[in-house]
PDB file of C-alpha atoms in Angstrom:
ATOM      1  CA  MET A   1     -19.652  11.884  20.165  1.00 42.00           C
ATOM      2  CA  ALA A   2     -22.500  14.036  18.542  1.00 45.00           C
ATOM      3  CA  VAL A   3     -24.760  12.708  16.570  1.00 45.00           C
ATOM      4  CA  LEU A   4     -26.524  14.901  14.341  1.00 46.00           C
ATOM      5  CA  GLU A   5     -30.559  14.995  14.841  1.00 49.00           C
ATOM      6  CA  VAL A   6     -31.814  15.449  11.316  1.00 65.00           C
ATOM      7  CA  ARG A   7     -30.395  14.079   7.984  1.00 79.00           C
ATOM      8  CA  SER A   8     -28.682  17.470   7.273  1.00 89.00           C
ATOM      9  CA  LEU A   9     -26.942  15.706   3.899  1.00 96.00           C
ATOM     10  CA  GLU A  10     -29.998  14.156   2.476  1.00 94.00           C
ATOM     11  CA  GLY A  11     -29.812  12.846  -1.099  1.00 93.00           C
ATOM     12  CA  GLN A  12     -26.107  14.109  -1.149  1.00 97.00           C
ATOM     13  CA  THR A  13     -23.379  11.679  -2.630  1.00 97.00           C
ATOM     14  CA  ALA A  14     -19.953  11.984  -1.317  1.00 98.00           C
ATOM     15  CA  VAL A  15     -16.829   9.762  -2.211  1.00 97.00           C
ATOM     16  CA  ILE A  16     -14.600   8.980  -0.001  1.00 98.00           C
ATOM     17  CA  THR A  17     -10.868   7.492  -0.622  1.00 97.00           C
ATOM     18  CA  GLY A  18      -9.411   4.964   1.971  1.00 96.00           C
ATOM     19  CA  GLY A  19     -12.867   4.352   2.879  1.00 96.00           C
ATOM     20  CA  GLY A  20     -12.369   0.920   4.009  1.00 95.00           C
ATOM     21  CA  SER A  21     -10.865   1.656   7.495  1.00 93.00           C
ATOM     22  CA  GLY A  22     -10.302   3.956  10.473  1.00 95.00           C
ATOM     23  CA  VAL A  23     -11.324   7.545   9.545  1.00 97.00           C
ATOM     24  CA  GLY A  24     -12.291   6.915   6.024  1.00 97.00           C
ATOM     25  CA  ALA A  25     -14.638   4.124   7.548  1.00 97.00           C
ATOM     26  CA  ALA A  26     -16.038   6.523  10.041  1.00 98.00           C
ATOM     27  CA  VAL A  27     -16.364   9.485   8.019  1.00 98.00           C
ATOM     28  CA  ALA A  28     -18.864   6.990   5.740  1.00 98.00           C
ATOM     29  CA  VAL A  29     -20.658   5.809   8.143  1.00 98.00           C
ATOM     30  CA  GLU A  30     -21.092   9.545   9.601  1.00 97.00           C
ATOM     31  CA  LEU A  31     -21.666  10.894   6.479  1.00 98.00           C
ATOM     32  CA  ALA A  32     -24.344   8.030   5.759  1.00 97.00           C
ATOM     33  CA  ARG A  33     -26.782   8.991   9.318  1.00 96.00           C
ATOM     34  CA  ALA A  34     -26.746  12.631   7.979  1.00 97.00           C
ATOM     35  CA  GLY A  35     -28.334  11.335   5.025  1.00 96.00           C
ATOM     36  CA  ALA A  36     -25.112  10.696   2.199  1.00 97.00           C
ATOM     37  CA  SER A  37     -25.140   8.047  -0.053  1.00 97.00           C
ATOM     38  CA  VAL A  38     -21.232   6.964  -0.553  1.00 97.00           C
ATOM     39  CA  TYR A  39     -18.755   5.798  -2.948  1.00 97.00           C
ATOM     40  CA  LEU A  40     -16.325   4.056  -1.187  1.00 97.00           C
ATOM     41  CA  ILE A  41     -12.454   3.904  -2.938  1.00 97.00           C
ATOM     42  CA  GLY A  42      -9.509   1.645  -0.949  1.00 95.00           C
ATOM     43  CA  ARG A  43      -7.325  -1.276  -1.726  1.00 93.00           C
ATOM     44  CA  ARG A  44      -9.177  -4.347  -0.100  1.00 94.00           C
ATOM     45  CA  LEU A  45     -12.505  -4.734  -1.114  1.00 95.00           C
ATOM     46  CA  GLU A  46     -13.558  -7.105   1.582  1.00 95.00           C
ATOM     47  CA  LYS A  47     -13.022  -3.605   3.820  1.00 96.00           C
ATOM     48  CA  LEU A  48     -15.033  -1.450   1.669  1.00 97.00           C
ATOM     49  CA  GLN A  49     -18.107  -4.143   1.740  1.00 97.00           C
ATOM     50  CA  LEU A  50     -18.261  -4.466   5.568  1.00 97.00           C
ATOM     51  CA  VAL A  51     -18.126  -0.093   5.681  1.00 97.00           C
ATOM     52  CA  ALA A  52     -20.865  -0.594   2.953  1.00 98.00           C
ATOM     53  CA  ALA A  53     -23.108  -2.919   4.947  1.00 98.00           C
ATOM     54  CA  LYS A  54     -23.279  -0.287   7.642  1.00 97.00           C
ATOM     55  CA  VAL A  55     -23.896   2.232   5.459  1.00 98.00           C
ATOM     56  CA  HIS A  56     -26.894   0.145   4.107  1.00 97.00           C
ATOM     57  CA  GLN A  57     -27.935  -0.213   7.749  1.00 96.00           C
ATOM     58  CA  LEU A  58     -28.360   3.076   8.380  1.00 96.00           C
ATOM     59  CA  GLY A  59     -30.705   3.819   5.168  1.00 95.00           C
ATOM     60  CA  ALA A  60     -28.098   4.622   2.719  1.00 96.00           C
ATOM     61  CA  GLU A  61     -26.840   3.702  -0.581  1.00 96.00           C
ATOM     62  CA  ALA A  62     -22.808   2.235  -0.949  1.00 97.00           C
ATOM     63  CA  ALA A  63     -21.186   1.652  -3.727  1.00 95.00           C
ATOM     64  CA  CYS A  64     -17.416   0.066  -3.738  1.00 95.00           C
ATOM     65  CA  CYS A  65     -14.552   0.397  -5.906  1.00 94.00           C
ATOM     66  CA  SER A  66     -10.697  -1.751  -4.872  1.00 94.00           C
ATOM     67  CA  VAL A  67      -8.495   0.292  -6.837  1.00 93.00           C
ATOM     68  CA  ASP A  68      -4.938   1.560  -5.430  1.00 93.00           C
ATOM     69  CA  ILE A  69      -4.891   4.942  -6.903  1.00 92.00           C
ATOM     70  CA  SER A  70      -1.285   5.133  -6.079  1.00 89.00           C
ATOM     71  CA  SER A  71      -0.929   3.919  -9.605  1.00 89.00           C
ATOM     72  CA  SER A  72      -1.167   5.767 -12.656  1.00 89.00           C
ATOM     73  CA  SER A  73      -3.306   2.749 -13.896  1.00 91.00           C
ATOM     74  CA  GLY A  74      -5.340   2.544 -10.631  1.00 91.00           C
ATOM     75  CA  LEU A  75      -6.122   6.294 -10.542  1.00 89.00           C
ATOM     76  CA  LEU A  76      -6.954   6.683 -14.141  1.00 90.00           C
ATOM     77  CA  GLU A  77      -9.378   3.447 -13.489  1.00 92.00           C
ATOM     78  CA  ILE A  78     -11.367   5.251 -10.684  1.00 91.00           C
ATOM     79  CA  MET A  79     -11.591   8.274 -12.566  1.00 88.00           C
ATOM     80  CA  GLN A  80     -13.474   6.983 -15.125  1.00 89.00           C
ATOM     81  CA  ARG A  81     -15.317   4.544 -13.412  1.00 90.00           C
ATOM     82  CA  ILE A  82     -16.495   7.868 -10.918  1.00 89.00           C
ATOM     83  CA  LYS A  83     -18.102   9.734 -14.016  1.00 85.00           C
ATOM     84  CA  ALA A  84     -19.467   6.100 -15.465  1.00 87.00           C
ATOM     85  CA  ASP A  85     -21.195   5.571 -12.304  1.00 87.00           C
ATOM     86  CA  MET A  86     -22.507   8.488 -10.836  1.00 88.00           C
ATOM     87  CA  LYS A  87     -24.265  11.400 -12.355  1.00 88.00           C
ATOM     88  CA  ASP A  88     -23.273  13.633  -9.105  1.00 93.00           C
ATOM     89  CA  VAL A  89     -20.812  14.157  -6.619  1.00 96.00           C
ATOM     90  CA  ASP A  90     -21.723  16.515  -3.401  1.00 98.00           C
ATOM     91  CA  ILE A  91     -18.608  15.654  -1.320  1.00 98.00           C
ATOM     92  CA  LEU A  92     -15.174  14.336  -1.904  1.00 98.00           C
ATOM     93  CA  VAL A  93     -13.366  13.057   1.426  1.00 98.00           C
ATOM     94  CA  GLN A  94      -9.345  12.781   0.463  1.00 97.00           C
ATOM     95  CA  ASN A  95      -8.742  10.181   3.453  1.00 97.00           C
ATOM     96  CA  ALA A  96      -6.437   7.903   1.927  1.00 95.00           C
ATOM     97  CA  ALA A  97      -2.312   8.493   3.026  1.00 94.00           C
ATOM     98  CA  MET A  98       1.147   6.568   3.133  1.00 93.00           C
ATOM     99  CA  TYR A  99       3.705   6.614   5.874  1.00 92.00           C
ATOM    100  CA  ALA A 100       6.986   5.448   5.672  1.00 91.00           C
ATOM    101  CA  ALA A 101      10.306   6.633   8.015  1.00 91.00           C
ATOM    102  CA  ASN A 102      13.544   6.742   7.965  1.00 92.00           C
ATOM    103  CA  ALA A 103      16.860   9.027   8.010  1.00 95.00           C
ATOM    104  CA  ILE A 104      16.732  11.264   4.662  1.00 95.00           C
ATOM    105  CA  GLU A 105      20.476   9.337   4.622  1.00 95.00           C
ATOM    106  CA  ASP A 106      19.027   6.261   4.562  1.00 94.00           C
ATOM    107  CA  ALA A 107      15.613   6.664   2.951  1.00 94.00           C
ATOM    108  CA  ASP A 108      14.339   4.479  -0.541  1.00 94.00           C
ATOM    109  CA  LEU A 109      13.544   6.504  -3.547  1.00 95.00           C
ATOM    110  CA  SER A 110      11.031   4.584  -3.967  1.00 95.00           C
ATOM    111  CA  ASP A 111       9.505   5.455  -0.589  1.00 94.00           C
ATOM    112  CA  PHE A 112       9.303   8.418  -1.358  1.00 95.00           C
ATOM    113  CA  ASP A 113       7.624   8.635  -5.026  1.00 95.00           C
ATOM    114  CA  LYS A 114       4.985   5.791  -3.314  1.00 94.00           C
ATOM    115  CA  GLN A 115       3.972   8.656  -0.600  1.00 96.00           C
ATOM    116  CA  TYR A 116       4.030  11.009  -3.066  1.00 96.00           C
ATOM    117  CA  GLN A 117       1.873   9.129  -5.468  1.00 95.00           C
ATOM    118  CA  THR A 118      -0.550   8.381  -2.863  1.00 96.00           C
ATOM    119  CA  ASN A 119      -0.928  11.779  -0.156  1.00 97.00           C
ATOM    120  CA  MET A 120      -0.422  14.350  -3.033  1.00 96.00           C
ATOM    121  CA  ARG A 121      -0.936  13.327  -6.849  1.00 96.00           C
ATOM    122  CA  ALA A 122      -3.698  11.097  -6.028  1.00 95.00           C
ATOM    123  CA  PRO A 123      -6.099  13.812  -4.274  1.00 96.00           C
ATOM    124  CA  TYR A 124      -4.879  16.426  -6.759  1.00 96.00           C
ATOM    125  CA  ALA A 125      -5.835  14.613  -9.514  1.00 94.00           C
ATOM    126  CA  LEU A 126      -9.424  13.439  -8.210  1.00 94.00           C
ATOM    127  CA  MET A 127      -9.939  16.775  -7.264  1.00 95.00           C
ATOM    128  CA  GLN A 128      -9.432  17.856 -10.651  1.00 94.00           C
ATOM    129  CA  ALA A 129     -11.381  15.183 -12.132  1.00 93.00           C
ATOM    130  CA  LEU A 130     -14.427  15.916 -10.074  1.00 95.00           C
ATOM    131  CA  LEU A 131     -13.981  19.338 -10.071  1.00 95.00           C
ATOM    132  CA  PRO A 132     -16.599  20.065 -12.827  1.00 95.00           C
ATOM    133  CA  MET A 133     -19.290  17.323 -11.009  1.00 95.00           C
ATOM    134  CA  LEU A 134     -18.419  19.504  -7.474  1.00 97.00           C
ATOM    135  CA  LYS A 135     -18.755  22.980  -9.411  1.00 97.00           C
ATOM    136  CA  VAL A 136     -22.442  22.108 -10.575  1.00 96.00           C
ATOM    137  CA  ARG A 137     -23.245  21.297  -7.290  1.00 96.00           C
ATOM    138  CA  SER A 138     -21.666  23.456  -5.473  1.00 97.00           C
ATOM    139  CA  GLY A 139     -20.053  20.658  -3.291  1.00 98.00           C
ATOM    140  CA  GLN A 140     -17.500  20.717  -0.807  1.00 98.00           C
ATOM    141  CA  VAL A 141     -13.759  18.636  -0.682  1.00 98.00           C
ATOM    142  CA  VAL A 142     -12.603  17.674   2.705  1.00 98.00           C
ATOM    143  CA  PHE A 143      -8.763  16.745   3.120  1.00 98.00           C
ATOM    144  CA  ILE A 144      -7.598  14.555   5.597  1.00 98.00           C
ATOM    145  CA  ASN A 145      -4.315  15.927   6.499  1.00 98.00           C
ATOM    146  CA  SER A 146      -1.958  15.216   9.811  1.00 96.00           C
ATOM    147  CA  SER A 147      -0.425  17.496  12.339  1.00 95.00           C
ATOM    148  CA  SER A 148       2.788  17.242  10.233  1.00 95.00           C
ATOM    149  CA  ALA A 149       1.485  19.499   7.342  1.00 95.00           C
ATOM    150  CA  PHE A 150       2.967  21.922  10.183  1.00 96.00           C
ATOM    151  CA  THR A 151       6.034  20.534  11.735  1.00 93.00           C
ATOM    152  CA  ALA A 152       8.975  18.988  10.237  1.00 93.00           C
ATOM    153  CA  LYS A 153      10.590  16.042  11.986  1.00 94.00           C
ATOM    154  CA  PRO A 154      13.286  14.137  12.126  1.00 95.00           C
ATOM    155  CA  MET A 155      13.274  10.760  10.038  1.00 94.00           C
ATOM    156  CA  THR A 156       9.963  11.333   8.748  1.00 94.00           C
ATOM    157  CA  ALA A 157      10.708  14.272   5.923  1.00 96.00           C
ATOM    158  CA  GLN A 158       9.108  12.052   3.423  1.00 96.00           C
ATOM    159  CA  TYR A 159       6.161  12.107   4.834  1.00 96.00           C
ATOM    160  CA  ASP A 160       6.043  15.560   6.401  1.00 97.00           C
ATOM    161  CA  SER A 161       6.472  17.221   3.214  1.00 97.00           C
ATOM    162  CA  THR A 162       3.901  15.543   1.240  1.00 98.00           C
ATOM    163  CA  LYS A 163       1.607  16.825   4.390  1.00 98.00           C
ATOM    164  CA  HIS A 164       3.364  20.132   3.956  1.00 98.00           C
ATOM    165  CA  ALA A 165       2.370  19.962   0.037  1.00 97.00           C
ATOM    166  CA  LEU A 166      -1.206  18.667   0.553  1.00 98.00           C
ATOM    167  CA  LYS A 167      -2.225  22.067   2.655  1.00 98.00           C
ATOM    168  CA  ALA A 168      -0.761  24.252  -0.280  1.00 98.00           C
ATOM    169  CA  ILE A 169      -3.121  22.431  -2.484  1.00 98.00           C
ATOM    170  CA  ALA A 170      -5.964  22.357  -0.079  1.00 98.00           C
ATOM    171  CA  ASP A 171      -5.266  26.261   0.421  1.00 98.00           C
ATOM    172  CA  SER A 172      -4.658  27.192  -3.017  1.00 98.00           C
ATOM    173  CA  PHE A 173      -7.804  25.489  -4.656  1.00 97.00           C
ATOM    174  CA  ARG A 174      -9.941  26.754  -1.730  1.00 98.00           C
ATOM    175  CA  GLY A 175      -8.949  30.595  -3.981  1.00 97.00           C
ATOM    176  CA  GLU A 176      -9.583  29.117  -6.913  1.00 97.00           C
ATOM    177  CA  ILE A 177     -12.982  27.845  -6.168  1.00 97.00           C
ATOM    178  CA  ASN A 178     -14.717  29.594  -3.609  1.00 97.00           C
ATOM    179  CA  LYS A 179     -16.134  31.932  -6.195  1.00 97.00           C
ATOM    180  CA  TYR A 180     -18.453  28.936  -7.623  1.00 96.00           C
ATOM    181  CA  GLY A 181     -19.806  28.625  -4.311  1.00 97.00           C
ATOM    182  CA  VAL A 182     -17.413  25.488  -3.373  1.00 98.00           C
ATOM    183  CA  ARG A 183     -16.176  24.839   0.076  1.00 98.00           C
ATOM    184  CA  VAL A 184     -12.673  23.233   0.914  1.00 98.00           C
ATOM    185  CA  LEU A 185     -12.031  22.025   4.594  1.00 98.00           C
ATOM    186  CA  SER A 186      -8.443  20.702   5.377  1.00 98.00           C
ATOM    187  CA  VAL A 187      -8.271  18.407   8.706  1.00 98.00           C
ATOM    188  CA  TYR A 188      -4.984  18.049  10.474  1.00 98.00           C
ATOM    189  CA  LEU A 189      -5.313  15.093  12.786  1.00 96.00           C
ATOM    190  CA  GLY A 190      -3.165  13.977  15.726  1.00 92.00           C
ATOM    191  CA  ARG A 191      -2.156  10.588  16.430  1.00 89.00           C
ATOM    192  CA  THR A 192      -5.077   8.886  15.615  1.00 89.00           C
ATOM    193  CA  ALA A 193      -6.361   5.084  15.997  1.00 84.00           C
ATOM    194  CA  SER A 194      -5.938   3.220  13.112  1.00 79.00           C
ATOM    195  CA  GLU A 195      -3.426   0.669  11.396  1.00 80.00           C
ATOM    196  CA  MET A 196      -1.386   3.031  10.435  1.00 83.00           C
ATOM    197  CA  GLN A 197      -0.400   4.196  13.697  1.00 83.00           C
ATOM    198  CA  GLU A 198      -0.403   0.522  15.357  1.00 82.00           C
ATOM    199  CA  ARG A 199       2.178   0.152  12.807  1.00 82.00           C
ATOM    200  CA  ILE A 200       3.875   3.323  13.732  1.00 81.00           C
ATOM    201  CA  HIS A 201       4.452   2.675  16.913  1.00 81.00           C
ATOM    202  CA  ARG A 202       5.143  -1.092  16.500  1.00 81.00           C
ATOM    203  CA  SER A 203       8.632   0.742  14.293  1.00 81.00           C
ATOM    204  CA  GLU A 204       9.076   2.937  17.371  1.00 82.00           C
ATOM    205  CA  GLY A 205       8.872   0.096  20.249  1.00 81.00           C
ATOM    206  CA  ARG A 206       6.067   1.628  21.514  1.00 84.00           C
ATOM    207  CA  PRO A 207       3.034  -0.149  22.741  1.00 85.00           C
ATOM    208  CA  TYR A 208      -0.086   0.093  20.872  1.00 82.00           C
ATOM    209  CA  GLN A 209      -2.864   1.639  23.033  1.00 86.00           C
ATOM    210  CA  PRO A 210      -5.530   3.216  20.579  1.00 84.00           C
ATOM    211  CA  GLU A 211      -8.046   3.927  23.310  1.00 89.00           C
ATOM    212  CA  LEU A 212      -5.610   6.711  24.703  1.00 86.00           C
ATOM    213  CA  LEU A 213      -5.388   8.043  21.155  1.00 90.00           C
ATOM    214  CA  LEU A 214      -8.024  10.210  19.185  1.00 92.00           C
ATOM    215  CA  GLN A 215     -10.732   7.997  17.459  1.00 95.00           C
ATOM    216  CA  PRO A 216     -12.123   7.987  14.000  1.00 96.00           C
ATOM    217  CA  GLU A 217     -15.375   7.899  15.102  1.00 96.00           C
ATOM    218  CA  ASP A 218     -14.513  11.690  16.561  1.00 95.00           C
ATOM    219  CA  VAL A 219     -12.882  12.890  13.846  1.00 97.00           C
ATOM    220  CA  ALA A 220     -15.828  12.356  11.754  1.00 97.00           C
ATOM    221  CA  SER A 221     -18.577  13.562  13.366  1.00 97.00           C
ATOM    222  CA  VAL A 222     -16.318  17.126  13.485  1.00 97.00           C
ATOM    223  CA  VAL A 223     -16.187  16.715   9.886  1.00 98.00           C
ATOM    224  CA  VAL A 224     -19.683  15.913   8.659  1.00 97.00           C
ATOM    225  CA  ASN A 225     -20.573  18.641  11.652  1.00 97.00           C
ATOM    226  CA  ALA A 226     -18.749  20.681   9.400  1.00 97.00           C
ATOM    227  CA  LEU A 227     -20.031  20.304   6.139  1.00 98.00           C
ATOM    228  CA  SER A 228     -23.468  20.463   7.410  1.00 97.00           C
ATOM    229  CA  LEU A 229     -23.141  24.277   8.204  1.00 96.00           C
ATOM    230  CA  THR A 230     -25.277  26.641   6.243  1.00 95.00           C
ATOM    231  CA  ARG A 231     -23.703  28.452   3.427  1.00 93.00           C
ATOM    232  CA  THR A 232     -23.036  31.227   4.733  1.00 95.00           C
ATOM    233  CA  ALA A 233     -20.129  30.286   6.843  1.00 96.00           C
ATOM    234  CA  GLU A 234     -16.784  27.887   5.412  1.00 97.00           C
ATOM    235  CA  VAL A 235     -14.804  26.211   8.172  1.00 97.00           C
ATOM    236  CA  THR A 236     -11.282  26.276   6.372  1.00 98.00           C
ATOM    237  CA  ASP A 237      -9.106  24.578   8.874  1.00 98.00           C
ATOM    238  CA  ILE A 238      -9.747  22.149  12.337  1.00 98.00           C
ATOM    239  CA  SER A 239      -6.907  20.856  13.946  1.00 97.00           C
ATOM    240  CA  ILE A 240      -7.726  17.689  16.481  1.00 96.00           C
ATOM    241  CA  ARG A 241      -5.484  15.943  18.636  1.00 95.00           C
ATOM    242  CA  PRO A 242      -5.825  13.360  20.976  1.00 92.00           C
ATOM    243  CA  MET A 243      -6.599  14.575  24.362  1.00 90.00           C
ATOM    244  CA  PHE A 244      -4.466  12.001  25.977  1.00 83.00           C
ATOM    245  CA  LYS A 245      -0.810  12.167  25.337  1.00 71.00           C
ATOM    246  CA  SER A 246       0.881   9.155  25.156  1.00 63.00           C
TER     247      SER A 246
END
């Protein structure tokens, strides 16, 4: 993993959803290494606090908010808390996601609702709520997406459709917001070592071998380097996949 030699994001503040584990946690640590303070959002407070402790060890500030952004009440709570707790937001990392697989014939609509609320509605609402602060700071928004944004597969119509939609939201938003100096990055991941991926492998009856998958730290390094680019450039889309095919 490439390590930034300078604290390229010194003095900036980042909000990260799904910040308690996997890619979200790795991005938080890498942002802290680059000098940014982080505001971690997730469902499990103990996980968030472990990440916050790593951030503090790097000399950066961290705050935690335990909330379920898939619910309307949780989403309203986090938007109110961010506005109350934070004066500025420079970076918004939209990482939280939910996955469920089943044939369309048998799929439960409640699973579809949950994926829509987590993977699409929450990122849209947070982006909308924080937009005034992002515009003032000429901020940056990162959508941690999936290779599923490009390919729809049997058994995963619900999940894949939300990822297609998230790409559309990011692309449309970029066209609207670039004029204010706000950059928008979508990162499309192949299979990445994470709790979610472990569950997916288990449901598929396949052995989970995280060492063969994309590592969260790899993703974090790429994301933070893109965020640290000079303002003469904007990286819009990055696809990352595991080197070893399992």
